[in-house]
Coordinates of C-alpha atoms in Angstrom, one line a residue:
X271 CA 0.0 0.0 0.0
X272 CA 2.9 2.4 0.8
X273 CA 5.3 1.2 -1.9
X274 CA 2.9 1.6 -4.8
X275 CA 2.7 5.4 -4.1
X276 CA 6.5 5.7 -4.1
X277 CA 7.7 3.4 -6.9
X278 CA 6.2 2.4 -10.2
X279 CA 6.6 -0.7 -12.3
X280 CA 6.8 -0.9 -16.1
X281 CA 3.1 -1.8 -16.2
X282 CA 0.1 -1.8 -13.9
X283 CA -3.2 -3.6 -13.6
X284 CA -6.4 -1.7 -13.7
X285 CA -9.1 -2.7 -11.2
X286 CA -10.8 -4.6 -14.0
X287 CA -7.6 -6.6 -14.6
X288 CA -6.3 -4.9 -17.8
X289 CA -2.6 -4.6 -18.2
X290 CA -1.8 -0.8 -18.7
X291 CA 1.6 0.7 -19.5
X292 CA 3.1 2.8 -16.7
X293 CA 6.8 3.4 -16.9
X294 CA 6.7 1.5 -20.2
X295 CA 4.9 3.1 -23.2
X296 CA 4.5 -0.1 -25.3
X297 CA 6.1 -3.4 -26.3
X298 CA 6.6 -5.8 -29.2
X299 CA 7.0 -9.6 -28.9
X300 CA 8.8 -11.9 -31.4
X301 CA 6.7 -14.6 -33.0
X302 CA 8.3 -17.3 -30.9
X303 CA 7.6 -15.3 -27.7
X304 CA 11.3 -15.3 -26.6
X305 CA 12.2 -11.7 -27.2
X306 CA 10.3 -8.8 -25.8
X307 CA 11.1 -5.2 -26.8
X308 CA 9.9 -2.7 -24.2
X309 CA 9.8 1.0 -24.9
X310 CA 10.2 3.3 -21.8
X311 CA 8.7 6.5 -20.9
X312 CA 10.9 9.5 -21.4
X313 CA 11.3 12.6 -19.2
X314 CA 10.9 10.7 -16.0
X315 CA 13.3 11.1 -13.0
X316 CA 13.6 9.4 -9.7
X317 CA 13.0 11.4 -6.5
X318 CA 16.8 12.0 -6.1
X319 CA 17.1 13.4 -9.7
X320 CA 18.5 10.2 -11.2
X321 CA 17.0 9.8 -14.7
X322 CA 14.8 6.8 -15.5
X323 CA 16.1 5.2 -18.6
X324 CA 17.1 1.9 -20.1
X325 CA 20.1 1.6 -17.7
X326 CA 17.8 2.1 -14.7
X327 CA 15.2 -0.4 -16.0
X328 CA 17.9 -3.0 -16.6
X329 CA 19.4 -2.5 -13.2
X330 CA 16.1 -3.0 -11.5
X331 CA 15.0 -6.0 -13.5
X332 CA 18.4 -7.7 -13.0
X333 CA 18.2 -7.1 -9.3
X334 CA 14.7 -8.3 -9.0
X335 CA 15.0 -11.5 -11.1
X336 CA 18.1 -12.6 -9.3
X337 CA 17.6 -11.6 -5.7
X338 CA 13.9 -11.1 -4.9
X339 CA 11.8 -13.6 -3.1
X340 CA 9.1 -13.0 -5.8
X341 CA 11.6 -13.6 -8.6
X342 CA 9.4 -16.4 -10.0
X343 CA 7.3 -13.6 -11.4
X344 CA 9.9 -13.0 -14.1
X345 CA 11.9 -16.2 -13.9
X346 CA 11.8 -16.8 -17.6
X347 CA 13.9 -13.6 -18.3
X348 CA 17.5 -14.8 -19.0
X349 CA 19.0 -11.5 -20.0
X350 CA 18.1 -7.8 -20.2
X351 CA 19.7 -5.7 -22.8
X352 CA 19.8 -1.9 -23.4
X353 CA 19.1 -1.3 -27.0
X354 CA 18.8 2.5 -26.8
X355 CA 18.4 5.1 -24.1
X356 CA 14.7 4.3 -23.7
X357 CA 14.4 0.8 -25.0
X358 CA 15.2 -2.5 -23.4
X359 CA 15.0 -6.1 -24.8
X360 CA 14.2 -9.1 -22.6
X361 CA 15.5 -12.5 -23.7
X362 CA 13.5 -15.5 -22.4
X363 CA 14.6 -19.1 -22.4
X364 CA 11.0 -20.2 -23.2
X365 CA 7.6 -18.4 -23.8
X366 CA 6.2 -17.1 -20.5
X367 CA 2.5 -16.3 -20.7
X368 CA 2.1 -14.2 -17.4
X369 CA 5.2 -12.0 -18.1
X370 CA 3.4 -8.7 -18.5
X371 CA 1.4 -9.4 -15.3
X372 CA 4.6 -10.1 -13.5
X373 CA 6.0 -6.8 -14.7
X374 CA 2.9 -5.1 -13.3
X375 CA 3.4 -6.5 -9.8
X376 CA 4.0 -3.7 -7.3
X377 CA 7.2 -5.3 -6.0
X378 CA 8.8 -4.9 -9.4
X379 CA 8.6 -1.1 -8.9
X380 CA 11.6 0.8 -10.1
X381 CA 14.0 2.3 -7.6
X382 CA 16.9 4.7 -8.1
X383 CA 20.1 2.8 -9.0
X384 CA 22.1 5.8 -7.5
X385 CA 20.4 5.3 -4.1
X386 CA 20.7 1.6 -4.1
X387 CA 24.4 1.6 -5.1
X388 CA 25.0 4.2 -2.3
X389 CA 23.4 1.8 0.2
X390 CA 20.4 4.0 1.1
X391 CA 17.7 2.2 2.9
X392 CA 14.7 4.4 2.1
X393 CA 12.8 3.7 -1.2
X394 CA 13.4 6.3 -3.9
X395 CA 11.2 5.8 -6.9
X396 CA 9.5 7.7 -9.6
X397 CA 6.0 7.7 -8.1
X398 CA 3.6 10.6 -7.2
X399 CA 4.8 10.7 -3.6
X400 CA 8.2 10.8 -1.9
X401 CA 9.3 9.0 1.3
X402 CA 9.8 11.4 4.2
X403 CA 9.9 9.3 7.4
X404 CA 9.0 6.0 9.0
X405 CA 8.5 5.9 12.8
X406 CA 8.0 2.2 13.2
X407 CA 4.7 1.3 14.9
X408 CA 3.5 4.9 14.7
X409 CA 3.4 6.5 11.3
X410 CA 4.9 6.5 7.8
X411 CA 4.9 9.8 6.0
X412 CA 5.0 10.6 2.2
X413 CA 5.0 14.0 0.6
X414 CA 3.9 15.2 -2.8
X415 CA 6.4 14.7 -5.7
X416 CA 6.3 18.1 -7.4
X417 CA 8.2 16.7 -10.4
X418 CA 5.9 13.8 -11.1
X419 CA 5.6 12.9 -14.8
X420 CA 1.9 12.0 -14.7
X421 CA -1.4 13.6 -13.5
X422 CA -1.5 14.7 -9.9
X423 CA -0.9 14.1 -7.2
X424 CA -3.4 16.5 -5.6
X425 CA -2.6 15.8 -1.9
X426 CA 0.4 17.5 -0.2
X427 CA 1.0 14.6 2.2
X428 CA 0.0 11.0 2.9
X429 CA 0.3 9.6 6.4
X430 CA -0.1 5.8 7.0
X431 CA -0.8 4.8 10.6
X432 CA -0.8 1.2 11.9
X433 CA -3.7 0.9 14.3
X434 CA -4.0 -2.7 15.4
X435 CA -7.0 -2.3 17.7
X436 CA -10.2 -2.3 15.6
X437 CA -12.3 -0.2 17.9
X438 CA -9.7 2.6 18.0
X439 CA -9.4 2.5 14.2
X440 CA -13.2 3.0 13.8
X441 CA -13.3 5.8 16.3
X442 CA -10.5 7.6 14.5
X443 CA -12.6 7.4 11.3
X444 CA -15.7 8.7 13.0
X445 CA -13.8 11.5 14.7
X446 CA -12.2 12.6 11.5
X447 CA -8.7 11.6 12.7
X448 CA -8.5 9.1 9.8
X449 CA -9.8 9.7 6.3
X450 CA -9.7 6.0 5.2
X451 CA -9.4 2.8 7.2
X452 CA -8.5 -0.3 5.2
X453 CA -9.9 -2.9 7.6
X454 CA -13.4 -2.3 8.9
X455 CA -14.6 -4.9 11.3
X456 CA -18.0 -6.4 10.3
X457 CA -19.5 -5.6 13.6
X458 CA -18.8 -1.9 13.0
X459 CA -20.2 -1.6 9.5
X460 CA -23.7 -0.4 10.8
X461 CA -22.0 2.2 12.9
X462 CA -20.1 3.7 10.0
X463 CA -23.1 3.4 7.7
X464 CA -25.2 5.3 10.3
X465 CA -22.9 8.3 10.5
X466 CA -23.6 10.9 7.8
X467 CA -19.9 11.8 7.7
X468 CA -18.7 8.3 6.8
X469 CA -19.4 5.6 4.2
X470 CA -18.6 1.9 3.9
X471 CA -16.7 0.8 0.8
X472 CA -17.1 -2.8 -0.3
X473 CA -14.8 -4.3 -3.0
X474 CA -14.4 -7.9 -4.3
X475 CA -11.0 -9.2 -3.4
X476 CA -8.4 -11.4 -5.0
X477 CA -7.6 -13.0 -1.7
X478 CA -7.9 -16.6 -0.5
X479 CA -7.8 -17.1 3.3
X480 CA -6.6 -20.6 4.4
X481 CA -5.5 -22.8 7.3
X482 CA -2.1 -24.1 6.2
X483 CA -0.6 -27.4 7.1
X484 CA 3.0 -28.4 7.2
X485 CA 2.7 -31.2 4.6
X486 CA 6.1 -32.6 5.6
X487 CA 5.4 -32.9 9.3
X488 CA 3.7 -35.4 11.6
X489 CA 0.0 -36.3 10.9
X490 CA -0.2 -33.7 8.1
X491 CA 2.0 -35.8 5.9
X492 CA -1.2 -37.8 5.3
X493 CA -3.7 -36.3 2.8
X494 CA -6.5 -38.1 4.7
X495 CA -5.7 -36.1 7.8
X496 CA -5.7 -32.9 5.8
X497 CA -9.0 -33.7 4.1
X498 CA -10.5 -34.6 7.5
X499 CA -9.7 -31.2 8.8
X500 CA -11.4 -29.6 5.7
X501 CA -14.5 -31.6 6.6
X502 CA -14.2 -30.8 10.4
X503 CA -14.0 -27.0 9.9
X504 CA -17.3 -25.3 9.4
X505 CA -16.4 -22.6 6.9
X506 CA -20.0 -21.2 6.8
X507 CA -19.7 -20.5 10.6
X508 CA -16.4 -18.7 10.1
X509 CA -17.9 -16.6 7.3
X510 CA -20.9 -15.7 9.4
X511 CA -19.3 -15.0 12.8
X512 CA -15.8 -13.9 11.9
X513 CA -16.4 -12.1 8.6
X514 CA -19.9 -10.9 9.3
X515 CA -21.0 -12.5 6.0
X516 CA -18.6 -10.3 3.9
X517 CA -17.0 -13.4 2.3
X518 CA -17.9 -16.6 0.4
X519 CA -16.7 -20.1 1.3
X520 CA -13.7 -21.1 -0.8
X521 CA -14.3 -23.7 -3.5
X522 CA -10.8 -23.4 -5.0
X523 CA -7.3 -22.4 -4.0
X524 CA -7.8 -19.1 -5.9
X525 CA -10.8 -16.7 -6.0
X526 CA -13.4 -16.4 -8.8
X527 CA -11.9 -13.1 -10.1
X528 CA -8.6 -14.7 -11.0
X529 CA -7.8 -16.0 -14.5
X530 CA -7.7 -19.8 -14.4
X531 CA -10.2 -20.1 -11.5
X532 CA -12.0 -23.5 -11.5
X533 CA -14.5 -24.5 -8.8
X534 CA -13.5 -27.8 -7.3
X535 CA -15.4 -27.7 -4.0
X536 CA -16.3 -26.6 -1.4
X537 CA -15.6 -29.1 1.3
X538 CA -19.0 -29.4 3.2
X539 CA -19.0 -29.4 7.0
X540 CA -19.1 -33.1 7.8
X541 CA -17.6 -34.1 11.2
X542 CA -18.6 -37.8 10.7
X543 CA -16.5 -37.9 7.5
X544 CA -13.7 -36.2 9.3
X545 CA -13.7 -38.9 12.0
X546 CA -13.8 -41.6 9.4
X547 CA -10.8 -40.2 7.6
X548 CA -8.9 -39.7 10.8
X549 CA -9.5 -43.3 11.8
X550 CA -8.4 -44.5 8.4
X551 CA -5.2 -42.5 8.7
X552 CA -4.5 -44.2 12.1
X553 CA -5.8 -41.4 14.4
X554 CA -9.2 -42.8 15.7
X555 CA -8.8 -40.7 18.9
X556 CA -7.4 -37.7 17.1
X557 CA -4.1 -36.0 18.1
X558 CA -2.5 -32.9 19.6
X559 CA -1.1 -30.2 17.5
X560 CA -0.4 -26.4 17.3
X561 CA -1.9 -23.5 15.4
X562 CA 0.1 -20.3 14.9
X563 CA -1.5 -17.0 13.8
X564 CA -1.0 -13.2 14.0
X565 CA -3.5 -11.4 16.3
X566 CA -6.4 -9.5 14.8
X567 CA -9.4 -11.3 13.2
X568 CA -7.3 -14.4 12.9
X569 CA -7.3 -14.8 16.7
X570 CA -11.1 -15.2 16.7
X571 CA -10.9 -17.5 13.7
X572 CA -8.2 -19.6 15.5
X573 CA -10.4 -20.0 18.6
X574 CA -13.4 -21.1 16.5
X575 CA -11.3 -23.6 14.5
X576 CA -9.9 -24.9 17.8
X577 CA -13.4 -25.5 19.1
X578 CA -14.5 -27.2 15.8
X579 CA -11.5 -29.5 15.7
X580 CA -11.9 -30.5 19.3
X581 CA -15.3 -32.1 18.2
X582 CA -13.4 -34.6 16.1
X583 CA -10.7 -35.3 18.7
X584 CA -8.0 -32.9 17.6
X585 CA -6.6 -30.8 20.4
X586 CA -5.1 -27.6 19.2
X587 CA -2.7 -25.3 21.1
X588 CA -3.1 -21.7 19.9
X589 CA 0.2 -19.7 19.5
X590 CA -0.2 -16.0 18.6
X591 CA 2.9 -14.4 17.1
X592 CA 3.8 -10.8 16.1
X593 CA 3.5 -10.4 12.3
X594 CA 7.2 -10.1 11.4
X595 CA 8.3 -13.0 13.6
X596 CA 5.3 -15.0 12.3
X597 CA 6.3 -14.6 8.7
X598 CA 9.9 -15.5 9.4
X599 CA 8.9 -18.5 11.5
X600 CA 6.5 -20.0 9.0
X601 CA 9.1 -19.5 6.2
X602 CA 11.8 -21.7 7.7
X603 CA 13.4 -24.3 5.4
X604 CA 11.9 -27.8 5.7
X605 CA 14.7 -29.2 7.9
X606 CA 14.2 -26.4 10.5
X607 CA 10.4 -26.0 10.1
X608 CA 8.5 -26.9 13.3
X609 CA 5.2 -25.3 12.2
X610 CA 2.1 -27.6 12.4
X611 CA -0.8 -25.4 11.3
X612 CA -0.9 -21.7 10.5
X613 CA -3.5 -19.1 9.3
X614 CA -2.6 -17.0 6.3
X615 CA -3.9 -15.5 3.2
X616 CA -2.6 -14.9 -0.4
X617 CA -3.7 -12.1 -2.7
X618 CA -3.3 -13.0 -6.4
X619 CA -2.4 -9.5 -7.3
X620 CA -1.6 -10.3 -10.9
X621 CA -5.1 -11.7 -11.4
X622 CA -3.5 -14.8 -13.0
X623 CA -3.5 -18.3 -11.6
X624 CA 0.3 -18.6 -12.1
X625 CA 0.9 -16.2 -9.2
X626 CA -1.9 -17.7 -7.1
X627 CA -0.9 -21.4 -7.6
X628 CA 2.8 -21.4 -8.6
X629 CA 3.8 -19.1 -5.9
X630 CA 2.1 -21.0 -3.0
X631 CA 2.0 -24.6 -4.2
X632 CA 4.8 -25.4 -6.6
X633 CA 7.6 -27.5 -5.1
X634 CA 10.3 -25.1 -6.3
X635 CA 8.8 -22.4 -4.0
X636 CA 9.2 -24.3 -0.7
X637 CA 10.1 -22.2 2.3
X638 CA 12.1 -20.0 2.5
X639 CA 10.1 -19.3 -0.6
X640 CA 6.3 -18.7 -0.6
X641 CA 5.1 -22.3 -0.5
X642 CA 4.9 -22.3 3.3
X643 CA 2.8 -25.5 3.4
X644 CA 5.8 -27.4 1.9
X645 CA 3.3 -29.1 -0.5
X646 CA 4.6 -31.1 -3.4
X647 CA 2.8 -33.0 -6.2
X648 CA 4.9 -33.8 -9.4
X649 CA 1.8 -33.7 -11.6
X650 CA 0.7 -30.3 -10.2
X651 CA 4.3 -29.0 -10.8
X652 CA 4.2 -30.3 -14.4
X653 CA 0.8 -28.6 -15.1
X654 CA 1.9 -25.3 -13.5
X655 CA 5.2 -25.3 -15.4
X656 CA 3.4 -26.1 -18.7
X657 CA 0.8 -23.4 -18.1
X658 CA 3.5 -20.8 -17.8
X659 CA 4.9 -21.5 -21.3
X660 CA 1.5 -22.0 -23.0
X661 CA 0.3 -18.9 -24.8
X662 CA -3.2 -20.2 -25.6
X663 CA -5.5 -18.9 -22.8
X664 CA -8.0 -21.8 -23.2
X665 CA -5.3 -24.4 -23.0
X666 CA -3.9 -22.7 -19.9
X667 CA -7.4 -22.7 -18.3
X668 CA -7.6 -26.5 -18.9
X669 CA -4.2 -27.0 -17.2
X670 CA -5.2 -24.9 -14.2
X671 CA -8.5 -26.8 -13.9
X672 CA -6.7 -30.1 -13.7
X673 CA -4.1 -28.7 -11.3
X674 CA -6.9 -27.3 -9.0
X675 CA -8.7 -30.6 -8.9
X676 CA -5.5 -32.4 -7.8
X677 CA -4.7 -29.7 -5.2
X678 CA -8.2 -29.9 -3.9
X679 CA -8.0 -33.7 -3.4
X680 CA -4.5 -33.3 -1.8
X681 CA -5.8 -30.6 0.6
X682 CA -2.5 -28.9 1.4
X683 CA -4.6 -26.3 3.1
X684 CA -7.9 -26.1 4.8
X685 CA -9.6 -23.8 2.2
X686 CA -11.5 -21.2 4.2
X687 CA -13.0 -18.2 2.3
X688 CA -12.6 -15.5 -0.2
X689 CA -13.3 -12.2 1.6
X690 CA -14.5 -8.8 0.4
X691 CA -12.5 -5.7 1.2
X692 CA -14.6 -3.8 3.7
X693 CA -13.4 -0.3 4.4
X694 CA -14.4 3.0 5.9
X695 CA -14.0 6.4 4.3
X696 CA -14.9 10.0 5.2
X697 CA -17.5 11.6 3.0
X698 CA -15.2 14.5 2.0
X699 CA -12.5 12.1 0.6
X700 CA -12.6 11.8 -3.2
X701 CA -10.7 9.9 -5.8
X702 CA -9.3 7.0 -3.7
X703 CA -9.2 3.8 -5.8
X704 CA -9.9 0.7 -3.8
X705 CA -8.3 -2.0 -5.9
X706 CA -9.3 -5.7 -5.8
X707 CA -5.6 -6.4 -5.0
X708 CA -6.1 -4.7 -1.6
X709 CA -4.4 -1.4 -2.3
X710 CA -6.0 1.9 -1.5
X711 CA -4.6 4.2 -4.2
X712 CA -4.4 7.9 -3.4
X713 CA -2.6 8.9 -6.6
X714 CA -5.5 11.2 -7.7
X715 CA -7.3 11.6 -4.4
X716 CA -8.3 14.9 -2.8
X717 CA -10.3 16.2 0.1
X718 CA -13.2 18.6 -0.1

């Protein structure tokens, strides 16, 4: 949410899912799909005055594709060549269908080579706002970029404030101390709707929320145990009481708005079937395990899941963890990974199943990558690999459909729900774009 205001990628995705040039102005692709010529926007400078040009674009892409945790987004790029001051050529080892969507991912945002080479820690991009300060746990401040190449920005300053306590967050909105809150608890929706100075914003999301299993540890090595938990957890109850109805039960490992979506479920609530599967797997009396989560709404969800699993004999110890420590702990390599179960979500920000499935469920992405469940299925890997290099959209859809059916049967997660983004906004705030990828974009926002 912060970074997208500071740094810009070559392309961006519209809320409708259309790939739109940003720091690029256009592109051409060779007939074999192995060479991409990208034309860059001229007259753009980074916040420190460094010019954005082919050298800067190559520097950023090389850095991203070799060092970033999300490098799978552009993994097919073997070489980046400057072919002019404002043109680069990308050489691929094989066709790569989701390339443009990978180049539209916020994390591929361009940063000043001068600043990076000087070892500066703050992000210096080309975006409409410039970094000013970050007081951890209190505020992060951006200021207007007066030399921005595009339209706007209209606001002089953006202040991001982390407010973990939901009631405090809502009171700040009602009191006018916050203009936008990006997480509005379902119980507080009527309060915000009733206040003439505030409105509720609802946006479909690209998120899947899930209960992850360590597929390489203890009882969770057995798919029957994992399926049993899918039957034992009442997702409708979670949607009703935790999400206030602002969600739908998941029927696939990606949401309906994502290209490649295929409904394979959902798993109905069936504790008897759960007990049968547990007994077949050798756990007729259940077992003891742990569930880790970060506080917030997931704490209430964890307590509800704990109560539901107790009904089929699974005793769950709840372990809350601070977000940063939680992410690090759940991303340990398999030999060091002591996670049993964990609550997490994934936003398919590229709106393409490659990002939603390859990133979370391909064997090559095992922790410390983004496959925290340590799931592996050779046929799924084969399908996801093939879908990346297949340019025919219909053929890709068929591959993803088969992969999703296999994933659903393997149950590497307990598939929970696809939420809506539910937010609060002051009536006098105009022009904020609430994107399905979760971002609240203030590039062209203003206040009456």
